[in-house]
Amino acid sequence: MLALQSFEELFRENHAHCLAFATHYTGDSHEAEEIVQQVFLKLWEKRDTIVITGPVKAYLFSAIRNAAISQWRKAAVRSEKETAYGLSRESATQAADVRELEKLYHQALDRLPERCREVFILSRHQQMKYAEIAEAMNISVKTVENQMGKALKILHQELKEYLPLLIIFLF
């Protein structure tokens, strides 16, 4: 159970990192702020029942990623409705292609082993250095290197036919 003072400390220590992660992940600072606030609000609301195993920062990043995916799904539904009401077929097809690529990327990311996924997200989405990841996750730098290698190999295998398009649309 989180007391108010503990929660405030947790918020102060992690808000900036969470916001940076969410901004990088979504590409939109306003959407990122909304997602981070939503994650901390849910954490506060569930403070009596929530059990966090592992690093808090990794939990928060996962919650942010899940909230962003949820918002993207809602936006995709809105976009599909807008498309049905008159957007050109070409722009609708391009938007659907981008959404499909994002979906494939996130599905592949979700299939990574948990530690691999956390290391990959911290490195590629949060732009953390291996030493920072090692410290945040309480593991060695060599383990971070191994997990990144494993994550990249798995993602490359799963997404090899889409790599050129993913590079263009997602990065």
XYZ file of C-alpha atoms in Angstrom, residues 5-144:
140
model
C 4.187 10.753 0.914
C 5.649 7.609 -0.698
C 3.543 8.148 -3.792
C 4.651 11.776 -4.074
C 8.275 10.661 -3.827
C 7.697 7.959 -6.447
C 6.106 10.563 -8.719
C 8.922 13.101 -8.259
C 11.630 10.500 -8.879
C 10.046 8.957 -11.963
C 7.855 11.556 -13.664
C 10.584 13.077 -15.845
C 11.870 9.667 -17.012
C 8.330 8.470 -17.667
C 7.492 11.622 -19.604
C 10.643 11.308 -21.720
C 9.854 7.652 -22.417
C 6.223 8.402 -23.303
C 7.200 11.351 -25.517
C 9.702 9.242 -27.410
C 7.272 6.331 -27.628
C 4.316 8.410 -28.871
C 6.145 11.229 -30.647
C 3.704 13.731 -29.124
C 4.482 15.597 -25.894
C 0.826 16.392 -25.155
C -0.267 12.797 -25.648
C 2.730 11.667 -23.585
C 1.797 13.932 -20.662
C -1.764 12.643 -20.772
C -0.593 9.024 -20.751
C 1.869 9.561 -17.893
C -0.790 11.301 -15.799
C -3.199 8.464 -16.550
C -0.635 5.835 -15.475
C 0.174 7.605 -12.208
C -3.534 8.163 -11.526
C -4.287 4.460 -12.013
C -1.334 3.579 -9.801
C -2.737 5.836 -7.071
C -6.264 4.478 -7.488
C -5.030 0.879 -7.207
C -2.469 1.574 -4.492
C -4.205 -0.739 -1.991
C -4.211 -3.763 -4.278
C -1.298 -3.344 -6.662
C 1.809 -5.470 -6.229
C 4.870 -4.456 -8.217
C 7.545 -7.093 -8.600
C 10.787 -5.945 -10.121
C 12.004 -2.428 -10.801
C 9.334 0.263 -10.454
C 10.671 2.139 -13.482
C 10.268 -0.952 -15.670
C 6.698 -1.364 -14.381
C 5.912 2.281 -15.150
C 7.406 2.039 -18.655
C 5.339 -1.081 -19.362
C 2.200 0.657 -18.102
C 2.977 3.673 -20.299
C 3.540 1.456 -23.328
C 0.251 -0.361 -22.712
C -1.636 2.924 -22.263
C -0.130 4.267 -25.494
C -1.136 1.136 -27.388
C -4.643 1.462 -25.980
C -4.829 5.079 -27.148
C -3.529 4.104 -30.588
C -6.245 1.465 -30.872
C -8.897 4.028 -29.970
C -7.405 6.466 -32.475
C -7.402 3.748 -35.136
C -11.116 3.185 -34.581
C -11.745 6.941 -34.848
C -9.604 7.085 -37.962
C -11.496 4.211 -39.546
C -14.760 6.034 -38.885
C -13.351 9.209 -40.432
C -12.185 7.200 -43.418
C -15.669 5.805 -43.854
C -16.972 9.382 -44.026
C -14.967 10.586 -46.963
C -11.191 10.541 -46.670
C -9.515 9.634 -49.928
C -8.795 5.956 -50.475
C -5.104 6.580 -50.969
C -4.588 8.433 -47.690
C -6.770 5.898 -45.885
C -4.692 3.042 -47.315
C -1.440 4.712 -46.284
C -2.770 5.331 -42.771
C -3.931 1.716 -42.544
C -0.512 0.517 -43.741
C 1.242 2.568 -41.080
C -1.164 1.308 -38.402
C -0.634 -2.258 -39.577
C 3.152 -1.849 -39.441
C 2.908 -0.340 -35.956
C 0.678 -3.216 -34.911
C 3.136 -5.807 -36.275
C 6.034 -4.069 -34.531
C 4.238 -3.910 -31.182
C 3.066 -7.515 -31.466
C 6.640 -8.634 -32.112
C 7.801 -6.491 -29.195
C 5.158 -8.062 -26.948
C 6.376 -11.552 -27.874
C 9.895 -10.838 -26.631
C 10.809 -12.371 -23.282
C 10.021 -9.861 -20.529
C 13.600 -8.912 -19.631
C 14.550 -8.629 -23.319
C 11.566 -6.384 -23.964
C 12.320 -4.153 -20.968
C 15.965 -3.754 -21.993
C 14.988 -3.059 -25.617
C 12.383 -0.447 -24.654
C 14.738 1.299 -22.253
C 17.496 1.369 -24.867
C 15.612 2.119 -28.072
C 12.561 4.004 -26.836
C 13.912 5.681 -23.712
C 17.380 6.229 -25.216
C 19.055 5.010 -22.037
C 22.680 3.883 -22.136
C 23.503 0.281 -21.299
C 25.082 1.325 -17.989
C 21.916 3.239 -17.034
C 19.742 0.258 -17.946
C 21.960 -2.064 -15.934
C 21.653 0.203 -12.906
C 17.883 0.691 -13.277
C 17.241 -3.045 -13.660
C 19.860 -4.178 -11.163
C 21.709 -6.317 -13.732
C 25.177 -6.234 -15.267
C 26.062 -4.282 -18.400
C 27.015 -7.599 -20.043
C 23.495 -8.908 -19.351
C 22.067 -5.760 -20.949
